[in-house]
PDB file of C-alpha atoms in Angstrom:
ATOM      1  CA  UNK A   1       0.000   0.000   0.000  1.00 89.00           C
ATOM      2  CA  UNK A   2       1.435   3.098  -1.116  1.00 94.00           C
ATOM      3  CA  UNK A   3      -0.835   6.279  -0.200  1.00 96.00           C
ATOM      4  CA  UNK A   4      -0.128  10.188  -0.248  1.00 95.00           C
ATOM      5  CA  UNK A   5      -0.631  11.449   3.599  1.00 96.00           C
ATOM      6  CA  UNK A   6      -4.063  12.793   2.996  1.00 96.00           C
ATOM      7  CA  UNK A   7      -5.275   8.586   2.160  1.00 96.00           C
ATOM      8  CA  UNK A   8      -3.314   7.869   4.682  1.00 96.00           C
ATOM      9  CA  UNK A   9      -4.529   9.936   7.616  1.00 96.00           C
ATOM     10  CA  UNK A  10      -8.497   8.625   5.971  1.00 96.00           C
ATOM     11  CA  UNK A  11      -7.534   5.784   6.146  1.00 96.00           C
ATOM     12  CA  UNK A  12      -6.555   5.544   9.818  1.00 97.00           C
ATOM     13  CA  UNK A  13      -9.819   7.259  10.772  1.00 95.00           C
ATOM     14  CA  UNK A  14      -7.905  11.106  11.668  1.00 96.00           C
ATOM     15  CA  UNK A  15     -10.336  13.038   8.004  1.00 93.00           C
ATOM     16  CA  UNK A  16      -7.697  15.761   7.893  1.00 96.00           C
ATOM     17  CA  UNK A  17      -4.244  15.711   7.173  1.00 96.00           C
ATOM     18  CA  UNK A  18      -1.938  15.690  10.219  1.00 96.00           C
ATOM     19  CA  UNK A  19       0.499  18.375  11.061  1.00 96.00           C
ATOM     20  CA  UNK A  20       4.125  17.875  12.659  1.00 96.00           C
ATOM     21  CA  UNK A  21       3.755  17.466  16.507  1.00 94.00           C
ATOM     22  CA  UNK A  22      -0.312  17.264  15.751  1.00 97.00           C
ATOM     23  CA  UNK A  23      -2.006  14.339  17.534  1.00 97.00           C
ATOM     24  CA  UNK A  24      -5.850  12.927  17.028  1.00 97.00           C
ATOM     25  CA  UNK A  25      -6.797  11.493  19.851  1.00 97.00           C
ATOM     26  CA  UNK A  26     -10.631   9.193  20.990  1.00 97.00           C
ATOM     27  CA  UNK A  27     -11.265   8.057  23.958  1.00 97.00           C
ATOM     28  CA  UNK A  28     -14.397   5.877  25.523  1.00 97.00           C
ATOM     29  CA  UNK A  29     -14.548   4.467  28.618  1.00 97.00           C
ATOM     30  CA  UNK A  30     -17.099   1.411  30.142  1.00 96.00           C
ATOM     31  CA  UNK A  31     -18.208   1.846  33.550  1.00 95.00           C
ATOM     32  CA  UNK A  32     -19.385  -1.493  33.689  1.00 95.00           C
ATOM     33  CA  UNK A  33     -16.430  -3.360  32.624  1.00 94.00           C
ATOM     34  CA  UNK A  34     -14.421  -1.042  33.730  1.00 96.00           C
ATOM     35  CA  UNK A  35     -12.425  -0.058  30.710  1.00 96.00           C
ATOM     36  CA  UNK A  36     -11.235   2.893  28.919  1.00 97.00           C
ATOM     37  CA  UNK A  37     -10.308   2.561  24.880  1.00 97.00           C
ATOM     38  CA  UNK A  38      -8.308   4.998  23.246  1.00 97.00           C
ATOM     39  CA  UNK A  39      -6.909   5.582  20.378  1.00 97.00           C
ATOM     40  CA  UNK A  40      -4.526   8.343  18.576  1.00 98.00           C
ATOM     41  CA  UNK A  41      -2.595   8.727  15.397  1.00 98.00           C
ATOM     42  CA  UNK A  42       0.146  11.085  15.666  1.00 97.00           C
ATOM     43  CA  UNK A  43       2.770  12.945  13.909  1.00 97.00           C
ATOM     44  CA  UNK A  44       6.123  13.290  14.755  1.00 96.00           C
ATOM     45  CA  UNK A  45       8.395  16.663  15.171  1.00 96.00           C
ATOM     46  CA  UNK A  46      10.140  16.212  11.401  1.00 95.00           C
ATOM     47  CA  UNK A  47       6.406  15.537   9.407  1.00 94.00           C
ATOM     48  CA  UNK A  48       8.100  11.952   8.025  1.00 96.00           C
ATOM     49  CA  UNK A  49       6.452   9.433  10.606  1.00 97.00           C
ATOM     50  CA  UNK A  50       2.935   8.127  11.882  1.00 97.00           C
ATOM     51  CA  UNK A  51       2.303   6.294  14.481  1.00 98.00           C
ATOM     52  CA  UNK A  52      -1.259   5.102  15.473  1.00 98.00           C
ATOM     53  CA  UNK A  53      -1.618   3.307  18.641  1.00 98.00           C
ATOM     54  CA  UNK A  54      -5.181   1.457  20.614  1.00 98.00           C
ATOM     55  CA  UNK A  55      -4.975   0.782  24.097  1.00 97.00           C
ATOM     56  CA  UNK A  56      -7.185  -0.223  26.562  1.00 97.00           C
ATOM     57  CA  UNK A  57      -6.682   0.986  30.584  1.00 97.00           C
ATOM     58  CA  UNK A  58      -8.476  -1.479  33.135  1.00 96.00           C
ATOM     59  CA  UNK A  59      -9.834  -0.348  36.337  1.00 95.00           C
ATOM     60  CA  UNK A  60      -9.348  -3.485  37.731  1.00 94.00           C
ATOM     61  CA  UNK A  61      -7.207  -5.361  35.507  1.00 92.00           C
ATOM     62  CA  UNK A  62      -7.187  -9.479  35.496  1.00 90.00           C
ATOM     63  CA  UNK A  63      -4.984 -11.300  37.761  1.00 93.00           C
ATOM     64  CA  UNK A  64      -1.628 -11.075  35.887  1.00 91.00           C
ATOM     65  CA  UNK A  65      -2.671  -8.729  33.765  1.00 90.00           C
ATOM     66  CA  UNK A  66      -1.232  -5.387  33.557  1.00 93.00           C
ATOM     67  CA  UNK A  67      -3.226  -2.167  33.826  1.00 96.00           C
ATOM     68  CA  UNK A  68      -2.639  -0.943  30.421  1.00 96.00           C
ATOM     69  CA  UNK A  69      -2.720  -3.374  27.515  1.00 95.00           C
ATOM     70  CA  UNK A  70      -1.092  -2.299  23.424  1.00 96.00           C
ATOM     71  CA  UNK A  71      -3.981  -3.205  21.603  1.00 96.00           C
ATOM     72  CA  UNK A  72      -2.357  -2.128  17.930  1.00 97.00           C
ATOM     73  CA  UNK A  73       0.273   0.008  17.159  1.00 97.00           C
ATOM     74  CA  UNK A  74       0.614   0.746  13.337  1.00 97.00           C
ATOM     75  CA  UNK A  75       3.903   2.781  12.600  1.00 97.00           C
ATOM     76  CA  UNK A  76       4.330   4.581   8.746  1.00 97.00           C
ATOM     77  CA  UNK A  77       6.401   6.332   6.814  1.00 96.00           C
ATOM     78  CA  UNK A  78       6.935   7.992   3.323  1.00 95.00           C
ATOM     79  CA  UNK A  79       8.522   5.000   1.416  1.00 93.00           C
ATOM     80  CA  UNK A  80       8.874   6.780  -2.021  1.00 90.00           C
ATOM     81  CA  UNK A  81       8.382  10.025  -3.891  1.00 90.00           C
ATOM     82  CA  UNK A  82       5.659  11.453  -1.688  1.00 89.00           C
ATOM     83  CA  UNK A  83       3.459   8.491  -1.291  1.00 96.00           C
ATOM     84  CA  UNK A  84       3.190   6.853   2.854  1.00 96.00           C
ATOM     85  CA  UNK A  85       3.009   3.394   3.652  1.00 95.00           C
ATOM     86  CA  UNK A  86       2.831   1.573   7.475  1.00 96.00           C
ATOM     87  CA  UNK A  87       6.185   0.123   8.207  1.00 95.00           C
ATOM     88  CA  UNK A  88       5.138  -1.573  11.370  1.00 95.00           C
ATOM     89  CA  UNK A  89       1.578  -3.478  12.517  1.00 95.00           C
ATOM     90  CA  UNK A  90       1.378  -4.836  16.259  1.00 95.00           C
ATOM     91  CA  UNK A  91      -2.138  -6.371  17.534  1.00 94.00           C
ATOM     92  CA  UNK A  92      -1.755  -7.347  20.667  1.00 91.00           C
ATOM     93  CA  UNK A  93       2.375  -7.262  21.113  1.00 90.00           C
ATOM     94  CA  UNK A  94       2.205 -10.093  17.596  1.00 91.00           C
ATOM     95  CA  UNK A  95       4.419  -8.358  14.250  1.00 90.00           C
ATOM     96  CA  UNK A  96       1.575  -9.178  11.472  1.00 88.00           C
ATOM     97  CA  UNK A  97       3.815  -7.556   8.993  1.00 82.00           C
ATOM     98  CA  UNK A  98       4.457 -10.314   6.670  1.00 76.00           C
ATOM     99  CA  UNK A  99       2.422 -12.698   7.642  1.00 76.00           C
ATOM    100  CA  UNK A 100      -0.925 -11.902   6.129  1.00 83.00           C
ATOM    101  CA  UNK A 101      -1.574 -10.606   2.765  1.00 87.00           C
ATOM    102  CA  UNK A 102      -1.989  -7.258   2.210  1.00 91.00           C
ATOM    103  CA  UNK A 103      -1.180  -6.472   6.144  1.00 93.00           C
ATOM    104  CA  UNK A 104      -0.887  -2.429   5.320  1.00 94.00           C
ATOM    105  CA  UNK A 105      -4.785  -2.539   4.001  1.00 94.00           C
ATOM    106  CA  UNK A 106      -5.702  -4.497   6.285  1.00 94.00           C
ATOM    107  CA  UNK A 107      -4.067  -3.087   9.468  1.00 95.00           C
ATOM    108  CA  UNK A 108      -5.356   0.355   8.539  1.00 96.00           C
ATOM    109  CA  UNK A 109      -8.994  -0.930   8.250  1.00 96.00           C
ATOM    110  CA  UNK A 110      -8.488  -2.612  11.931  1.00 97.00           C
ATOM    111  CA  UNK A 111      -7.481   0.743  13.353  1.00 97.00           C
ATOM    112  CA  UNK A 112     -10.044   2.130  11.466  1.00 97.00           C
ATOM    113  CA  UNK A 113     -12.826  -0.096  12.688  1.00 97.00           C
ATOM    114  CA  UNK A 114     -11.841   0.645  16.297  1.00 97.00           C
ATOM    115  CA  UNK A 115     -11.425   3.627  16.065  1.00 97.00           C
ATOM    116  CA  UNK A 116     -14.957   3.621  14.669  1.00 97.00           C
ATOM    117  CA  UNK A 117     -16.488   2.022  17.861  1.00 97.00           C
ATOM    118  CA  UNK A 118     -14.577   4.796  20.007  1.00 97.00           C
ATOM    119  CA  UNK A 119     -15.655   7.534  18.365  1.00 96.00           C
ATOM    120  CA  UNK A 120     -19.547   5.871  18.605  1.00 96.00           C
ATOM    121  CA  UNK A 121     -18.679   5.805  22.437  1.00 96.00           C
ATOM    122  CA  UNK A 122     -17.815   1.829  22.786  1.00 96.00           C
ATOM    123  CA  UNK A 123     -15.523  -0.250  23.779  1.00 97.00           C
ATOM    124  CA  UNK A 124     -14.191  -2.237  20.384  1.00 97.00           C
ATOM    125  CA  UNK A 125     -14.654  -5.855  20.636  1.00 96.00           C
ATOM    126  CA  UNK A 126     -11.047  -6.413  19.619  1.00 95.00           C
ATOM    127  CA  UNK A 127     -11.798  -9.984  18.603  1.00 94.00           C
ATOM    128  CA  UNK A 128     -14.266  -9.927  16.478  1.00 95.00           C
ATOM    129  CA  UNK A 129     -13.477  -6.842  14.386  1.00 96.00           C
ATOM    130  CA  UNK A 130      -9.993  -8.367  13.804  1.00 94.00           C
ATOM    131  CA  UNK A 131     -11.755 -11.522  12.667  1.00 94.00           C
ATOM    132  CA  UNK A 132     -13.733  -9.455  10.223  1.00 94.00           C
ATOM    133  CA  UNK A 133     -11.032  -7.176   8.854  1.00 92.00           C
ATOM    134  CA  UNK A 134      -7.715  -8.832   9.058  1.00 87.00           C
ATOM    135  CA  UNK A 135      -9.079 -12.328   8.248  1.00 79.00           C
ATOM    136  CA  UNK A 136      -5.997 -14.299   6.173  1.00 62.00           C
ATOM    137  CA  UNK A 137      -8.831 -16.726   4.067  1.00 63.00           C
ATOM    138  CA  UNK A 138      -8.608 -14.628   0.925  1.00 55.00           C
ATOM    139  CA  UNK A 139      -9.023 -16.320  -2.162  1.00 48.00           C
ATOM    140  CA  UNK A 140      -5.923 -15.027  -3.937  1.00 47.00           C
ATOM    141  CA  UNK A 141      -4.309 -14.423  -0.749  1.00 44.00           C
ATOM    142  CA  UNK A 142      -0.548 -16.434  -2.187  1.00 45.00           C
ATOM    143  CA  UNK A 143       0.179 -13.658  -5.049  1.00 46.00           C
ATOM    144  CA  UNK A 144      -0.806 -15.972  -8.291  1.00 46.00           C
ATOM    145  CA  UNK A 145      -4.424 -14.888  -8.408  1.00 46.00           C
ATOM    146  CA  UNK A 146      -5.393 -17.962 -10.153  1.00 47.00           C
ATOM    147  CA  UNK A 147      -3.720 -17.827 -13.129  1.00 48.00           C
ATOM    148  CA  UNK A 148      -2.808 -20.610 -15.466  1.00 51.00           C
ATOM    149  CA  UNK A 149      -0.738 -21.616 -18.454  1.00 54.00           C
ATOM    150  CA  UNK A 150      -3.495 -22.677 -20.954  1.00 60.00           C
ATOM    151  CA  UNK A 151      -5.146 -20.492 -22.804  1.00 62.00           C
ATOM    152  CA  UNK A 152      -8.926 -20.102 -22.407  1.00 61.00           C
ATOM    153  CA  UNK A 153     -11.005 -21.655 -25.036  1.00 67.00           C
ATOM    154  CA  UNK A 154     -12.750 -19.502 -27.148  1.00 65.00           C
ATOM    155  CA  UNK A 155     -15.375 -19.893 -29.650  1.00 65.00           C
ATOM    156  CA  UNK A 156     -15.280 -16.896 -32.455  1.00 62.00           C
ATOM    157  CA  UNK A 157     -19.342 -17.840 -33.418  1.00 62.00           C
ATOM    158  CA  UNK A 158     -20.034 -16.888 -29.385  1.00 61.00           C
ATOM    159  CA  UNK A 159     -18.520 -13.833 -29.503  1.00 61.00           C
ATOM    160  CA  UNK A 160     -20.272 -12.982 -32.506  1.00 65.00           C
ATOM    161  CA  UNK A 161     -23.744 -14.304 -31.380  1.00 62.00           C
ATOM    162  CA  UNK A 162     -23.727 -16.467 -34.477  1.00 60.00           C
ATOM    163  CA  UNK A 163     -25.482 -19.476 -34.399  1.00 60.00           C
ATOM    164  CA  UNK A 164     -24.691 -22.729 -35.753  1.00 59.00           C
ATOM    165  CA  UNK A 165     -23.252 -21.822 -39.460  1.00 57.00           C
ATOM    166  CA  UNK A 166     -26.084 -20.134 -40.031  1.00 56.00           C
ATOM    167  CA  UNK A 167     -24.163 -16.607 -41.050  1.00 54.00           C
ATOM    168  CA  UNK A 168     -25.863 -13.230 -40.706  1.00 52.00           C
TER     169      UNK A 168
END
């Protein structure tokens, strides 16, 4: 995925285009559960790096859980003549960079998705918006997009809408 910043910044939820030092922060927070999710995508001093990064804070975290929990971190930079791509995807402290197809799409439209819940004032349901957006049971998913060596077979009378020898 190779995006100019404006795509980029869309594509990660932000609308505008980000500003050196300019953050875009969401926040909700459960009273029931006890959790706060937020997410921000941010722009670094120079203008050549993005980071967006989920977290959720627990009140009362698990038994051997930490308080604070990395729920993605996406990290991007220009790659060539202008145009952005992410660099870096964490969900949930695992690299997915490499390992699924399309990971840049796809991390983006995970961030996204969350970030859409936030903003809607819920908590994401981490699991089952990952299942629907970065899902690795694509079709074409292994680069040869179903291609083959023979040539299809063709019949020049069914392009033609003839019929049988017949002629016009």
């Amino acid at each position: 995925m190779r995006v100019d910043l404006k795509e980029l910044c869309d594509k990660l939820g932000v609308g505008y285009v980000l500003s050196p030092y300019e953050t875009c922060p969401w926040s909700a927070y459960d009273s029931e559960s006890g959790i706060t999710a937020s997410g921000e995508v941010r722009m670094n001093n120079e203008g050549d790096e993005i980071e967006a990064e989920l977290q959720f804070m627990y009140d009362v975290p698990e038994e051997g859980k930490l308080p604070l929990e990395q729920i993605c971190f996406i990290y991007c930079k220009p790659v060539s003549q202008g145009k952005w791509s992410p660099t870096v995807l964490k969900v949930r402290g695992k690299d997915e960079e490499g390992e699924l197809y399309e990971w840049e799409t796809k991390g983006c439209n995970f961030f996204a998705a969350c970030v859409q819940e936030i903003k809607m004032g819920n908590i994401p349901d981490i699991d089952a918006i990952y299942d629907k957006e970065m899902d690795g049971k694509e079709r074409f998913r292994d680069g040869r997009q179903g291609s083959t060596s023979k040539a299809p077979k063709i019949k020049p009378q069914a392009l033609l809408g003839l019929k049988g020898g017949r002629g016009f």
